[in-house]
Amino acid sequence: MADEIPTGERYVELSPPAPRTTAGTVEVWEFFWYGDPHSYAIEPAVRRWAARQTGVTFVRVPAPFGGPWDAHAQMHFALEALAHADTATMRAVHEAVQQEGKRLAGPEEQADFVARLGVDRARYLAVLNSFGVKGQLAAAKAQVRRAGVEGVPTFLVNGKYRTDLKTAGSPPDLLRVVEQLVVMARTR
């Protein structure tokens, strides 16, 4: 790939940039949805890519576009708050939605599911509806709007460069574009 991708061909440069949450590193946000087959399909490659990075803060942001998107985002934030946002738990949620046909859209269905993963059911329900989780959901909605995210998977690098599957062209191209945007973010 060339040293720099022309703006508009494989990514969009945001003006003004979206606010960042981490200083001193390149910040890469992946906007995803557990119900999206594309997010599911690239998740293993994204996980491997993120594990190889140094000087990069990688943040997975569930995209809340309403309905089950919001329910899954709220579930994600509740699991994070309960320190159950590890790879195995997130993979189990993805598998349940994508392979087993579970909707996981209602609090009781979610609580029953996560209880089978070792999460305390009552505590999950309490955290799911907490002020903190509701605040994270509202913040994610604002991040999606500010970054101009229209679908998933979408990546935002340093709050400045946005790319998605359609813009990048293919799943392998998407991660290659993200990698190039990380390089650009380090030099600009």
mmCIF file of C-alpha atoms in Angstrom:
data_model
loop_
_atom_site.group_PDB
_atom_site.id
_atom_site.type_symbol
_atom_site.label_atom_id
_atom_site.label_comp_id
_atom_site.label_asym_id
_atom_site.label_seq_id
_atom_site.Cartn_x
_atom_site.Cartn_y
_atom_site.Cartn_z
ATOM 1 C CA MET A 1 0.000 0.000 0.000
ATOM 2 C CA ALA A 2 1.238 3.511 -0.737
ATOM 3 C CA ASP A 3 2.618 5.673 2.032
ATOM 4 C CA GLU A 4 -0.544 7.728 2.180
ATOM 5 C CA ILE A 5 -4.041 7.060 0.925
ATOM 6 C CA PRO A 6 -5.709 10.019 -0.808
ATOM 7 C CA THR A 7 -8.505 11.454 1.349
ATOM 8 C CA GLY A 8 -11.911 10.275 0.221
ATOM 9 C CA GLU A 9 -10.740 7.138 -1.546
ATOM 10 C CA ARG A 10 -10.543 4.736 1.387
ATOM 11 C CA TYR A 11 -11.346 7.000 4.354
ATOM 12 C CA VAL A 12 -12.950 10.280 5.344
ATOM 13 C CA GLU A 13 -11.118 12.985 7.261
ATOM 14 C CA LEU A 14 -13.354 14.513 9.921
ATOM 15 C CA SER A 15 -13.376 18.259 10.422
ATOM 16 C CA PRO A 16 -13.508 19.003 13.242
ATOM 17 C CA PRO A 17 -12.114 15.767 14.643
ATOM 18 C CA ALA A 18 -14.132 13.828 17.206
ATOM 19 C CA PRO A 19 -12.874 14.204 20.789
ATOM 20 C CA ARG A 20 -10.343 11.630 21.930
ATOM 21 C CA THR A 21 -10.354 9.888 25.275
ATOM 22 C CA THR A 22 -6.669 8.924 25.492
ATOM 23 C CA ALA A 23 -3.611 11.132 25.127
ATOM 24 C CA GLY A 24 -0.136 9.956 24.173
ATOM 25 C CA THR A 25 -1.173 7.064 21.944
ATOM 26 C CA VAL A 26 -2.964 6.600 18.659
ATOM 27 C CA GLU A 27 -6.586 5.879 19.467
ATOM 28 C CA VAL A 28 -8.556 3.445 17.295
ATOM 29 C CA TRP A 29 -12.271 2.994 17.877
ATOM 30 C CA GLU A 30 -14.165 0.141 16.285
ATOM 31 C CA PHE A 31 -17.908 0.735 16.070
ATOM 32 C CA PHE A 32 -19.673 -2.636 15.893
ATOM 33 C CA TRP A 33 -22.932 -4.449 16.573
ATOM 34 C CA TYR A 34 -23.368 -7.985 17.855
ATOM 35 C CA GLY A 35 -26.209 -8.439 15.356
ATOM 36 C CA ASP A 36 -24.113 -7.499 12.328
ATOM 37 C CA PRO A 37 -22.672 -10.408 10.338
ATOM 38 C CA HIS A 38 -19.803 -8.249 9.035
ATOM 39 C CA SER A 39 -18.749 -7.207 12.559
ATOM 40 C CA TYR A 40 -18.908 -10.870 13.534
ATOM 41 C CA ALA A 41 -16.915 -12.046 10.519
ATOM 42 C CA ILE A 42 -14.003 -9.649 11.025
ATOM 43 C CA GLU A 43 -13.884 -9.880 14.829
ATOM 44 C CA PRO A 44 -11.119 -12.535 14.963
ATOM 45 C CA ALA A 45 -8.927 -10.542 12.544
ATOM 46 C CA VAL A 46 -9.585 -7.325 14.460
ATOM 47 C CA ARG A 47 -8.684 -9.034 17.742
ATOM 48 C CA ARG A 48 -5.403 -10.316 16.270
ATOM 49 C CA TRP A 49 -4.633 -6.893 14.762
ATOM 50 C CA ALA A 50 -5.313 -5.082 18.046
ATOM 51 C CA ALA A 51 -3.119 -7.536 19.992
ATOM 52 C CA ARG A 52 -0.129 -6.754 17.724
ATOM 53 C CA GLN A 53 -0.335 -2.990 18.190
ATOM 54 C CA THR A 54 2.027 -0.963 20.335
ATOM 55 C CA GLY A 55 1.332 2.658 21.126
ATOM 56 C CA VAL A 56 -2.293 2.174 20.082
ATOM 57 C CA THR A 57 -5.297 2.357 22.374
ATOM 58 C CA PHE A 58 -8.020 0.154 20.889
ATOM 59 C CA VAL A 59 -11.612 0.787 21.979
ATOM 60 C CA ARG A 60 -14.621 -1.273 20.920
ATOM 61 C CA VAL A 61 -17.737 0.894 20.816
ATOM 62 C CA PRO A 62 -21.122 -0.750 20.319
ATOM 63 C CA ALA A 63 -23.077 1.418 17.876
ATOM 64 C CA PRO A 64 -26.509 2.286 19.305
ATOM 65 C CA PHE A 65 -28.794 3.022 16.347
ATOM 66 C CA GLY A 66 -31.993 2.163 18.255
ATOM 67 C CA GLY A 67 -33.948 -0.995 19.075
ATOM 68 C CA PRO A 68 -31.770 -4.117 19.402
ATOM 69 C CA TRP A 69 -28.669 -2.031 18.633
ATOM 70 C CA ASP A 70 -29.279 -0.069 21.851
ATOM 71 C CA ALA A 71 -30.048 -3.251 23.808
ATOM 72 C CA HIS A 72 -26.776 -4.836 22.696
ATOM 73 C CA ALA A 73 -24.822 -1.647 23.426
ATOM 74 C CA GLN A 74 -26.315 -1.462 26.897
ATOM 75 C CA MET A 75 -25.442 -5.137 27.430
ATOM 76 C CA HIS A 76 -21.863 -4.490 26.333
ATOM 77 C CA PHE A 77 -21.478 -1.567 28.741
ATOM 78 C CA ALA A 78 -23.004 -3.539 31.607
ATOM 79 C CA LEU A 79 -20.584 -6.402 30.999
ATOM 80 C CA GLU A 80 -17.692 -3.913 30.924
ATOM 81 C CA ALA A 81 -18.857 -2.434 34.230
ATOM 82 C CA LEU A 82 -18.941 -5.926 35.727
ATOM 83 C CA ALA A 83 -15.427 -6.681 34.399
ATOM 84 C CA HIS A 84 -16.827 -9.318 32.042
ATOM 85 C CA ALA A 85 -15.916 -7.594 28.785
ATOM 86 C CA ASP A 86 -13.116 -10.064 28.152
ATOM 87 C CA THR A 87 -12.646 -11.710 24.792
ATOM 88 C CA ALA A 88 -14.338 -14.978 25.789
ATOM 89 C CA THR A 89 -17.508 -13.256 27.008
ATOM 90 C CA MET A 90 -17.748 -10.972 23.998
ATOM 91 C CA ARG A 91 -17.157 -13.915 21.670
ATOM 92 C CA ALA A 92 -19.929 -15.835 23.467
ATOM 93 C CA VAL A 93 -22.345 -12.929 22.926
ATOM 94 C CA HIS A 94 -21.386 -12.725 19.243
ATOM 95 C CA GLU A 95 -21.788 -16.504 18.831
ATOM 96 C CA ALA A 96 -25.167 -16.517 20.561
ATOM 97 C CA VAL A 97 -26.534 -13.799 18.288
ATOM 98 C CA GLN A 98 -24.869 -14.858 15.045
ATOM 99 C CA GLN A 99 -24.793 -18.654 15.282
ATOM 100 C CA GLU A 100 -27.558 -19.576 17.729
ATOM 101 C CA GLY A 101 -30.137 -17.016 16.601
ATOM 102 C CA LYS A 102 -30.587 -15.469 20.040
ATOM 103 C CA ARG A 103 -31.860 -11.897 19.952
ATOM 104 C CA LEU A 104 -30.577 -10.908 23.412
ATOM 105 C CA ALA A 105 -32.723 -7.791 23.083
ATOM 106 C CA GLY A 106 -34.533 -7.886 26.427
ATOM 107 C CA PRO A 107 -33.063 -7.524 29.919
ATOM 108 C CA GLU A 108 -34.388 -10.885 31.162
ATOM 109 C CA GLU A 109 -33.118 -12.790 28.118
ATOM 110 C CA GLN A 110 -29.730 -11.093 28.503
ATOM 111 C CA ALA A 111 -29.586 -11.822 32.238
ATOM 112 C CA ASP A 112 -30.398 -15.501 31.681
ATOM 113 C CA PHE A 113 -27.720 -15.718 28.994
ATOM 114 C CA VAL A 114 -24.927 -13.994 30.938
ATOM 115 C CA ALA A 115 -25.764 -16.010 34.061
ATOM 116 C CA ARG A 116 -24.764 -19.121 32.087
ATOM 117 C CA LEU A 117 -21.405 -17.393 31.501
ATOM 118 C CA GLY A 118 -20.838 -16.944 35.231
ATOM 119 C CA VAL A 119 -22.179 -13.402 35.642
ATOM 120 C CA ASP A 120 -24.389 -12.810 38.681
ATOM 121 C CA ARG A 121 -27.893 -12.373 37.226
ATOM 122 C CA ALA A 122 -29.262 -9.912 39.806
ATOM 123 C CA ARG A 123 -26.113 -7.806 39.738
ATOM 124 C CA TYR A 124 -26.207 -7.751 35.928
ATOM 125 C CA LEU A 125 -29.795 -6.462 35.900
ATOM 126 C CA ALA A 126 -28.939 -3.784 38.471
ATOM 127 C CA VAL A 127 -25.902 -2.592 36.484
ATOM 128 C CA LEU A 128 -27.738 -2.822 33.147
ATOM 129 C CA ASN A 129 -30.160 -0.127 34.267
ATOM 130 C CA SER A 130 -27.652 1.950 36.227
ATOM 131 C CA PHE A 131 -26.978 5.628 35.698
ATOM 132 C CA GLY A 132 -23.421 4.811 34.581
ATOM 133 C CA VAL A 133 -24.479 2.386 31.847
ATOM 134 C CA LYS A 134 -27.241 4.725 30.651
ATOM 135 C CA GLY A 135 -24.608 7.498 30.508
ATOM 136 C CA GLN A 136 -22.279 5.321 28.437
ATOM 137 C CA LEU A 137 -25.132 4.546 26.060
ATOM 138 C CA ALA A 138 -25.856 8.262 25.629
ATOM 139 C CA ALA A 139 -22.141 8.961 25.105
ATOM 140 C CA ALA A 140 -21.908 6.223 22.460
ATOM 141 C CA LYS A 141 -24.885 7.747 20.626
ATOM 142 C CA ALA A 142 -23.127 11.122 20.669
ATOM 143 C CA GLN A 143 -19.856 9.535 19.434
ATOM 144 C CA VAL A 144 -21.687 7.858 16.551
ATOM 145 C CA ARG A 145 -23.289 11.176 15.533
ATOM 146 C CA ARG A 146 -20.072 13.209 15.877
ATOM 147 C CA ALA A 147 -18.036 10.699 13.886
ATOM 148 C CA GLY A 148 -20.692 10.347 11.185
ATOM 149 C CA VAL A 149 -20.960 6.584 11.646
ATOM 150 C CA GLU A 150 -23.699 5.247 9.382
ATOM 151 C CA GLY A 151 -23.090 1.523 9.665
ATOM 152 C CA VAL A 152 -20.783 -1.104 11.088
ATOM 153 C CA PRO A 153 -18.045 -2.089 11.206
ATOM 154 C CA THR A 154 -16.618 1.428 11.171
ATOM 155 C CA PHE A 155 -13.221 2.485 12.479
ATOM 156 C CA LEU A 156 -12.208 5.914 13.729
ATOM 157 C CA VAL A 157 -8.490 6.665 14.085
ATOM 158 C CA ASN A 158 -7.462 9.476 16.438
ATOM 159 C CA GLY A 159 -10.914 10.990 16.091
ATOM 160 C CA LYS A 160 -9.798 12.262 12.711
ATOM 161 C CA TYR A 161 -9.939 9.467 10.135
ATOM 162 C CA ARG A 162 -13.022 7.297 9.556
ATOM 163 C CA THR A 163 -13.254 4.214 7.376
ATOM 164 C CA ASP A 164 -15.762 1.434 7.032
ATOM 165 C CA LEU A 165 -16.286 -1.732 5.075
ATOM 166 C CA LYS A 166 -17.960 0.001 2.126
ATOM 167 C CA THR A 167 -15.336 2.761 1.865
ATOM 168 C CA ALA A 168 -12.364 0.411 2.308
ATOM 169 C CA GLY A 169 -13.697 -2.147 -0.167
ATOM 170 C CA SER A 170 -13.403 -5.509 1.610
ATOM 171 C CA PRO A 171 -12.727 -6.946 5.086
ATOM 172 C CA PRO A 172 -8.970 -7.449 4.457
ATOM 173 C CA ASP A 173 -8.751 -3.977 2.902
ATOM 174 C CA LEU A 174 -10.533 -2.476 5.908
ATOM 175 C CA LEU A 175 -7.804 -3.544 8.325
ATOM 176 C CA ARG A 176 -5.092 -2.512 5.873
ATOM 177 C CA VAL A 177 -6.655 0.958 5.632
ATOM 178 C CA VAL A 178 -6.905 1.162 9.439
ATOM 179 C CA GLU A 179 -3.223 0.220 9.678
ATOM 180 C CA GLN A 180 -2.296 2.957 7.198
ATOM 181 C CA LEU A 181 -4.420 5.491 9.094
ATOM 182 C CA VAL A 182 -2.557 4.586 12.283
ATOM 183 C CA VAL A 183 0.708 5.330 10.480
ATOM 184 C CA MET A 184 -0.705 8.636 9.220
ATOM 185 C CA ALA A 185 -1.933 9.536 12.717
ATOM 186 C CA ARG A 186 1.570 8.997 14.099
ATOM 187 C CA THR A 187 3.147 11.312 11.550
ATOM 188 C CA ARG A 188 0.615 14.157 11.593
#
